[in-house]
Coordinates of C-alpha atoms in Angstrom, one line a residue:
Chain L
M1 CA 235.0 228.0 4.0
V2 CA 235.6 225.0 6.1
K3 CA 239.3 224.3 5.7
V4 CA 241.6 223.3 8.5
S5 CA 243.9 226.1 7.6
E6 CA 241.0 228.5 8.5
F7 CA 240.3 227.0 11.9
P8 CA 241.3 229.2 14.9
D9 CA 245.0 228.6 15.8
D10 CA 244.5 226.5 18.9
E11 CA 241.7 224.4 17.3
R12 CA 243.8 223.9 14.1
Q13 CA 246.8 222.6 16.0
A14 CA 244.6 220.3 18.1
Y15 CA 243.0 218.9 15.0
L16 CA 246.3 218.3 13.2
D17 CA 247.8 216.8 16.4
R18 CA 245.0 214.2 16.8
D19 CA 246.0 210.8 17.8
M20 CA 246.5 208.6 14.8
P21 CA 247.4 204.9 14.5
S22 CA 250.9 204.4 13.2
F23 CA 251.9 201.8 10.7
D24 CA 255.4 200.4 10.3
E25 CA 254.9 199.8 6.7
T26 CA 252.5 200.5 3.9
P27 CA 250.9 197.6 2.0
F28 CA 250.8 198.0 -1.8
V29 CA 248.7 195.7 -3.9
K30 CA 249.2 196.0 -7.7
G31 CA 246.3 194.9 -9.9
K32 CA 244.8 194.7 -13.3
P33 CA 244.6 197.7 -15.8
L34 CA 242.0 200.2 -14.6
S35 CA 239.7 199.3 -17.5
E36 CA 239.3 195.8 -16.0
R37 CA 238.8 196.8 -12.4
R38 CA 235.7 196.5 -10.3
V39 CA 235.4 199.5 -8.0
A40 CA 233.6 200.1 -4.7
L41 CA 233.2 203.5 -3.0
I42 CA 233.8 203.7 0.8
S43 CA 233.0 207.0 2.5
T44 CA 233.6 208.2 6.0
A45 CA 230.9 210.8 5.8
G46 CA 228.4 208.9 8.0
L47 CA 226.1 208.2 5.1
H48 CA 223.4 205.6 5.0
R49 CA 220.0 204.7 3.6
R50 CA 217.2 206.7 5.2
G51 CA 215.7 204.6 8.0
D52 CA 219.0 202.6 8.5
R53 CA 220.7 202.8 11.9
L54 CA 222.1 206.2 12.7
F55 CA 225.7 206.7 13.4
T56 CA 226.5 207.9 16.9
E57 CA 229.6 208.8 18.9
E58 CA 232.4 206.3 18.2
S59 CA 230.3 204.0 15.9
G60 CA 233.0 201.7 14.4
D61 CA 230.6 199.8 12.1
Y62 CA 229.6 200.5 8.5
R63 CA 226.4 200.9 6.6
I64 CA 225.8 199.2 3.3
I65 CA 224.7 201.5 0.4
P66 CA 223.4 199.8 -2.8
G67 CA 224.9 201.3 -5.9
D68 CA 221.5 201.9 -7.4
I69 CA 220.2 203.8 -4.4
D70 CA 217.7 206.6 -5.1
E71 CA 219.7 209.6 -4.0
A72 CA 216.7 211.0 -2.1
D73 CA 217.2 208.0 0.2
L74 CA 220.9 208.8 1.0
V75 CA 221.3 210.7 4.2
M76 CA 224.1 211.7 6.6
S77 CA 224.2 211.3 10.4
H78 CA 227.9 212.2 11.0
V79 CA 228.2 213.7 14.5
S80 CA 230.7 216.4 13.6
T81 CA 229.6 220.0 12.9
N82 CA 233.0 221.0 11.5
F83 CA 232.6 220.3 7.8
D84 CA 230.5 221.6 4.9
R85 CA 227.1 219.9 4.4
I86 CA 225.7 222.3 1.8
G87 CA 227.6 220.5 -0.9
F88 CA 226.0 217.2 0.0
M89 CA 222.6 218.8 0.4
Q90 CA 222.9 219.9 -3.2
D91 CA 224.6 217.0 -4.8
V92 CA 225.5 213.6 -3.3
N93 CA 228.3 213.2 -5.8
V94 CA 230.4 215.8 -4.0
A95 CA 230.8 213.3 -1.2
M96 CA 230.0 209.9 -2.8
P97 CA 230.4 210.1 -6.6
F98 CA 228.0 207.3 -7.7
D99 CA 227.1 209.1 -10.9
R100 CA 230.7 209.9 -11.8
L101 CA 231.8 206.3 -11.2
R102 CA 228.9 205.1 -13.4
E103 CA 230.1 207.5 -16.1
L104 CA 233.7 206.2 -15.9
V105 CA 232.4 202.7 -16.3
D106 CA 230.3 203.8 -19.4
E107 CA 233.4 205.4 -21.0
G108 CA 235.5 202.3 -20.3
F109 CA 237.9 204.1 -17.9
V110 CA 237.2 201.5 -15.3
G111 CA 235.7 198.0 -15.7
S112 CA 232.6 198.0 -13.5
M113 CA 231.0 199.4 -10.4
A114 CA 230.4 197.2 -7.3
D115 CA 226.8 196.3 -6.4
Y116 CA 227.4 197.5 -2.8
H117 CA 229.2 200.5 -1.4
F118 CA 229.8 201.5 2.2
S119 CA 230.1 204.3 4.7
F120 CA 231.8 204.6 8.1
M121 CA 231.6 207.7 10.3
G122 CA 235.0 209.4 10.3
A123 CA 234.9 210.9 13.8
T124 CA 235.4 207.4 15.2
P125 CA 239.0 206.4 16.1
P126 CA 240.1 204.1 13.2
E127 CA 241.1 201.3 15.5
K128 CA 237.4 200.9 16.3
M129 CA 236.6 200.4 12.6
A130 CA 239.3 197.7 12.1
P131 CA 237.2 194.7 13.2
S132 CA 234.3 195.7 10.9
V133 CA 236.7 195.9 8.0
R134 CA 237.2 192.2 8.0
D135 CA 233.5 191.6 7.4
L136 CA 233.4 194.3 4.8
V137 CA 236.3 192.8 2.9
D138 CA 234.4 189.5 2.8
I139 CA 231.5 191.3 1.1
L140 CA 233.8 193.0 -1.3
R141 CA 235.3 189.7 -2.3
K142 CA 231.9 188.1 -2.9
D143 CA 231.1 191.1 -5.1
E144 CA 234.4 190.5 -6.9
V145 CA 235.6 194.0 -6.1
D146 CA 239.4 194.5 -6.5
T147 CA 239.6 198.2 -6.0
V148 CA 238.3 200.6 -3.4
M149 CA 238.0 204.3 -3.8
L150 CA 238.0 205.9 -0.3
C151 CA 236.1 209.2 0.0
P152 CA 236.8 211.3 3.2
V153 CA 234.6 214.0 4.5
Chain H
M1 CA 240.5 207.5 6.1
G2 CA 244.2 206.6 5.5
A3 CA 244.0 203.9 8.3
L4 CA 241.1 202.3 6.4
A5 CA 243.3 202.1 3.4
H6 CA 245.9 200.2 5.4
Y7 CA 243.3 197.8 6.8
I8 CA 241.7 197.1 3.4
E9 CA 244.9 196.9 1.3
R10 CA 246.6 194.5 3.7
E11 CA 243.6 192.1 3.0
G12 CA 244.7 192.2 -0.7
I13 CA 242.4 194.8 -2.2
S14 CA 243.9 197.9 -3.8
T15 CA 242.8 201.3 -2.5
T16 CA 243.1 204.9 -3.5
Q17 CA 241.7 207.9 -1.8
V18 CA 241.2 211.6 -1.8
S19 CA 243.0 213.4 1.1
L20 CA 241.6 216.7 2.5
V21 CA 244.1 217.0 5.4
K22 CA 247.6 216.5 4.0
E23 CA 249.2 216.5 7.5
H24 CA 247.1 213.5 8.6
T25 CA 247.8 211.7 5.4
L26 CA 251.6 212.2 5.8
K27 CA 251.4 210.7 9.2
I28 CA 249.4 207.7 8.2
N29 CA 251.1 207.1 4.9
P30 CA 248.4 205.2 3.0
P31 CA 249.2 203.3 -0.2
R32 CA 247.8 206.0 -2.6
A33 CA 246.3 209.4 -1.9
L34 CA 245.4 212.4 -3.9
W35 CA 245.7 215.6 -1.8
A36 CA 243.0 218.1 -2.8
P37 CA 242.7 221.6 -1.5
F38 CA 239.0 221.4 -1.0
E39 CA 236.7 222.2 1.9
L40 CA 236.1 219.5 4.5
G41 CA 232.9 217.8 3.4
R42 CA 233.6 218.2 -0.3
P43 CA 236.1 215.5 -1.3
F44 CA 235.1 215.8 -5.0
G45 CA 235.3 219.6 -5.0
A46 CA 231.9 221.2 -5.6
P47 CA 228.3 220.2 -6.0
D48 CA 226.7 220.1 -9.5
E49 CA 230.1 220.3 -11.2
P50 CA 230.2 216.9 -12.9
D51 CA 233.2 217.6 -15.1
F52 CA 235.3 218.7 -12.2
Q53 CA 234.2 215.8 -10.0
R54 CA 235.1 213.4 -12.8
R55 CA 238.6 214.9 -13.1
V56 CA 239.2 214.4 -9.3
L57 CA 237.9 210.8 -9.4
K58 CA 240.0 210.0 -12.4
A59 CA 243.1 211.5 -10.9
A60 CA 242.6 209.5 -7.7
L61 CA 242.0 206.3 -9.7
K62 CA 245.0 206.9 -12.0
L63 CA 247.3 206.5 -8.9
L64 CA 246.4 202.8 -9.2
E65 CA 248.6 202.6 -12.3
R66 CA 251.8 203.3 -10.4
D67 CA 254.2 200.4 -9.9
S68 CA 255.3 201.2 -6.4
G69 CA 254.2 203.3 -3.4
P70 CA 253.2 204.9 -1.2
V71 CA 252.0 207.6 -3.5
L72 CA 250.9 211.1 -2.4
E73 CA 250.1 213.4 -5.2
D74 CA 248.7 216.9 -5.2
F75 CA 245.6 217.7 -7.3
P76 CA 246.5 220.9 -9.1
E77 CA 243.1 222.7 -9.3
E78 CA 241.0 224.6 -6.8
A79 CA 237.4 223.7 -6.6
P80 CA 235.0 225.7 -8.7
G81 CA 233.2 228.3 -6.6
S82 CA 235.8 228.0 -3.9
A83 CA 235.7 231.7 -3.9
S84 CA 237.8 233.9 -1.7
E85 CA 235.8 235.3 1.2
E86 CA 235.4 238.6 -0.6
D87 CA 233.4 236.9 -3.3
T88 CA 230.9 235.4 -0.8
E89 CA 230.4 238.4 1.4
G90 CA 227.5 239.4 -0.8
W91 CA 225.4 236.5 0.4
A92 CA 222.6 237.5 2.8
C93 CA 219.4 235.8 3.7
V94 CA 216.6 237.6 1.9
V95 CA 214.2 236.9 4.7
N96 CA 214.7 239.7 7.1
F97 CA 214.9 238.8 10.7
S98 CA 216.0 242.2 12.0
E99 CA 214.5 243.4 15.2
A100 CA 212.5 246.0 13.2
V101 CA 210.3 243.3 11.5
K102 CA 210.4 240.6 14.1
E103 CA 207.1 240.5 16.0
I104 CA 208.2 237.8 18.4
T105 CA 211.6 237.8 20.1
V106 CA 213.4 234.8 21.6
E107 CA 213.6 236.6 24.9
E108 CA 209.8 236.9 25.2
D109 CA 208.7 233.7 23.5
P110 CA 211.4 231.4 22.1
L111 CA 209.0 228.9 20.6
G112 CA 206.9 231.6 18.9
A113 CA 210.0 233.2 17.6
L114 CA 211.3 229.9 16.2
K115 CA 208.0 229.0 14.5
Q116 CA 207.7 232.5 13.0
E117 CA 211.1 232.3 11.6
M118 CA 210.6 228.8 10.2
D119 CA 207.3 229.8 8.6
R120 CA 209.1 232.7 6.8
L121 CA 211.7 230.2 5.4
R122 CA 209.2 227.6 4.4
S123 CA 208.8 228.8 0.8
W124 CA 212.5 228.7 0.2
Y125 CA 212.8 225.3 1.8
D126 CA 210.0 223.9 -0.4
L127 CA 211.6 225.5 -3.5
G128 CA 214.9 223.9 -2.7
V129 CA 213.3 220.5 -2.3
E130 CA 211.4 220.9 -5.6
K131 CA 214.7 221.8 -7.4
R132 CA 216.3 218.7 -6.1
N133 CA 213.4 216.5 -7.3
G134 CA 212.1 215.9 -3.8
R135 CA 215.4 215.2 -2.1
T136 CA 215.9 216.7 1.4
T137 CA 218.4 216.0 4.1
V138 CA 215.9 217.0 6.8
G139 CA 214.3 214.1 8.6
I140 CA 217.3 212.2 10.0
S141 CA 215.6 212.2 13.4
E142 CA 212.3 210.8 11.9
V143 CA 210.4 213.3 14.1
D144 CA 208.1 216.0 12.7
L145 CA 209.8 219.4 12.6
D146 CA 207.0 221.0 14.8
I147 CA 207.5 218.4 17.5
L148 CA 211.3 218.8 17.2
S149 CA 211.0 222.6 17.6
E150 CA 208.9 222.3 20.7
Y151 CA 211.3 219.8 22.2
F152 CA 214.4 221.8 21.3
V153 CA 213.0 225.0 22.9
S154 CA 212.0 223.0 26.0
L155 CA 215.6 222.1 26.6
I156 CA 216.4 225.7 27.4
D157 CA 214.8 225.4 30.8
D158 CA 214.9 221.6 31.3
V159 CA 217.3 219.2 29.6
D160 CA 215.2 216.4 31.1
S161 CA 212.0 217.4 29.2
A162 CA 210.3 214.4 27.6
P163 CA 212.1 213.5 24.3
P164 CA 210.0 212.7 21.2
R165 CA 211.8 209.5 20.8
T166 CA 212.7 207.2 23.7
D167 CA 214.4 204.5 21.7
I168 CA 217.6 206.4 21.5
P169 CA 219.8 208.0 24.2
R170 CA 219.0 211.6 25.2
F171 CA 222.2 213.1 23.9
Q172 CA 221.5 211.6 20.5
M173 CA 217.9 213.0 20.5
V174 CA 219.3 216.5 21.3
K175 CA 221.9 216.2 18.6
L176 CA 219.4 214.9 16.0
A177 CA 217.0 217.7 16.8
A178 CA 219.8 220.3 16.3
D179 CA 220.9 218.6 13.1
D180 CA 217.4 218.5 11.6
L181 CA 216.6 222.1 12.4
K182 CA 219.9 223.2 10.9
A183 CA 219.3 221.1 7.8
Y184 CA 215.9 222.9 7.3
Y185 CA 217.5 226.3 7.7
F186 CA 220.5 225.6 5.5
E187 CA 218.4 224.1 2.7
A188 CA 216.1 227.1 2.8
A189 CA 219.0 229.5 2.8
A190 CA 221.0 227.7 0.1
A191 CA 217.9 227.8 -2.2
Q192 CA 218.1 231.6 -2.2
P193 CA 220.1 233.5 -4.9
G194 CA 223.8 234.1 -4.3
N195 CA 226.9 232.1 -3.6
A196 CA 226.3 230.8 -0.1
T197 CA 229.1 228.9 1.5
D198 CA 228.9 226.8 4.6
K199 CA 230.7 229.6 6.5
S200 CA 228.4 232.4 5.3
L201 CA 225.4 230.3 6.1
A202 CA 226.8 229.4 9.5
D203 CA 227.6 233.1 10.3
W204 CA 223.9 233.8 9.5
Y205 CA 222.5 230.8 11.3
Y206 CA 224.4 231.0 14.5
G207 CA 224.7 234.8 14.6
E208 CA 221.6 236.4 13.2
T209 CA 218.6 234.1 13.7
A210 CA 216.2 233.0 16.5
I211 CA 217.4 229.4 16.2
G212 CA 221.0 230.6 16.7
K213 CA 220.1 232.3 20.0
I214 CA 218.0 229.2 21.0
L215 CA 220.9 226.9 20.1
A216 CA 223.3 229.0 22.3
L217 CA 220.8 228.7 25.2
V218 CA 220.4 225.0 24.7
N219 CA 224.2 224.6 24.4
E220 CA 224.5 226.4 27.8
S221 CA 221.8 224.2 29.4
C222 CA 223.6 221.1 28.3
R223 CA 226.9 222.5 29.5
L224 CA 225.5 223.2 33.0
S225 CA 223.4 220.0 33.1
G226 CA 225.8 217.9 35.3
D227 CA 225.3 215.1 32.8
E228 CA 228.7 214.2 31.6
V229 CA 227.6 213.1 28.1
L230 CA 225.5 216.3 27.5
M231 CA 228.3 218.4 28.8
K232 CA 230.8 216.8 26.4
M233 CA 228.4 217.2 23.5
S234 CA 227.8 220.9 24.2
D235 CA 231.5 221.4 23.8
R236 CA 232.0 219.4 20.7
R237 CA 228.8 218.7 18.8
L238 CA 226.4 221.6 18.8
L239 CA 228.5 224.6 17.7
P240 CA 231.2 224.3 14.9
I241 CA 234.7 225.3 15.8
H242 CA 234.4 228.5 13.7
Q243 CA 231.3 229.6 15.6
K244 CA 232.5 229.0 19.2
H245 CA 232.3 232.8 19.8
H246 CA 228.5 232.3 20.0
K247 CA 228.8 230.3 23.2
L248 CA 227.1 232.2 26.0
A249 CA 229.5 233.8 28.5
V250 CA 227.6 232.5 31.5
N251 CA 229.1 230.5 34.3

């Protein structure tokens, strides 16, 4: 099992005590009913198309993943060794639930699925991702996305 | 993850997320988060469990129906197959690498030992790929596995040995070689019968195989290389936290 609660004591504490950005307040955007929303997935698992630029230490940029990607072309170059990769080896949906989101669209639970989805690499300090988010948000707007489902690793 | 939620939501787009580390989420306080008691690497619980994955996704999306936030809710179910350690103790690699059957040892011929071991796993690896309709996570380095094996073993004696790719930094080449070899072994082992978890595979990979011994030697070469980047990588990126006991006790 790869749970933080099962890390050795000193490593667990260091992991939990990691530096994090602090925010004075939390934004909260209300929106349409779920059945009318257009949803994009954003992962921090260091996922990308095979052949796309690899993630490396402190990569703050993102990779674009088309919603209709053949799952054989979806790979992971996250630098950490401290999380389970067998799940992703067996089924991409355990990390990036493309098929599940498609099913929720088909049953009318959500309105539609974005054309483009994204991945960052979560070992990077979040402040280094912030500049890329502005570009990413422009793409989301052009794709008429109003809702993002964030998928950690 | 929670910081990304802040960045995106303040641009006017609603976010929701799964949280795997509640302590971090409490510190960052994102607009909406569903805390789930799953393994790191498995935000939707378990592979090949579509009904369960759909329940997690729906629960996270339903947080968007709340009128005010921040919202942090617990997902009430454990992931399927998130067995206690007792249930997974039974897993053992069915290819036997014990000294009794091993013709080549790492001590006498590390490359020979590695190639022999990889050959023995080949059928399981191929079977796994076939089961997944051709999908494999091996190949991230874009270098043939035979060439990677030779390069990786050469690092034991010389971290400056010629890398198969020169368009990326050396530390990244070392890391990609380690990752591709590990992916090959893990895919081969996961294709075998039994409930293999990341921890049980890691205990086998780092503790019982030729590649595990070679990795410990390469880790040590990097640690003693005098190259700051390689030294840092050897501490953080070659051995998982739960396998640090396989570091060599050499100064």
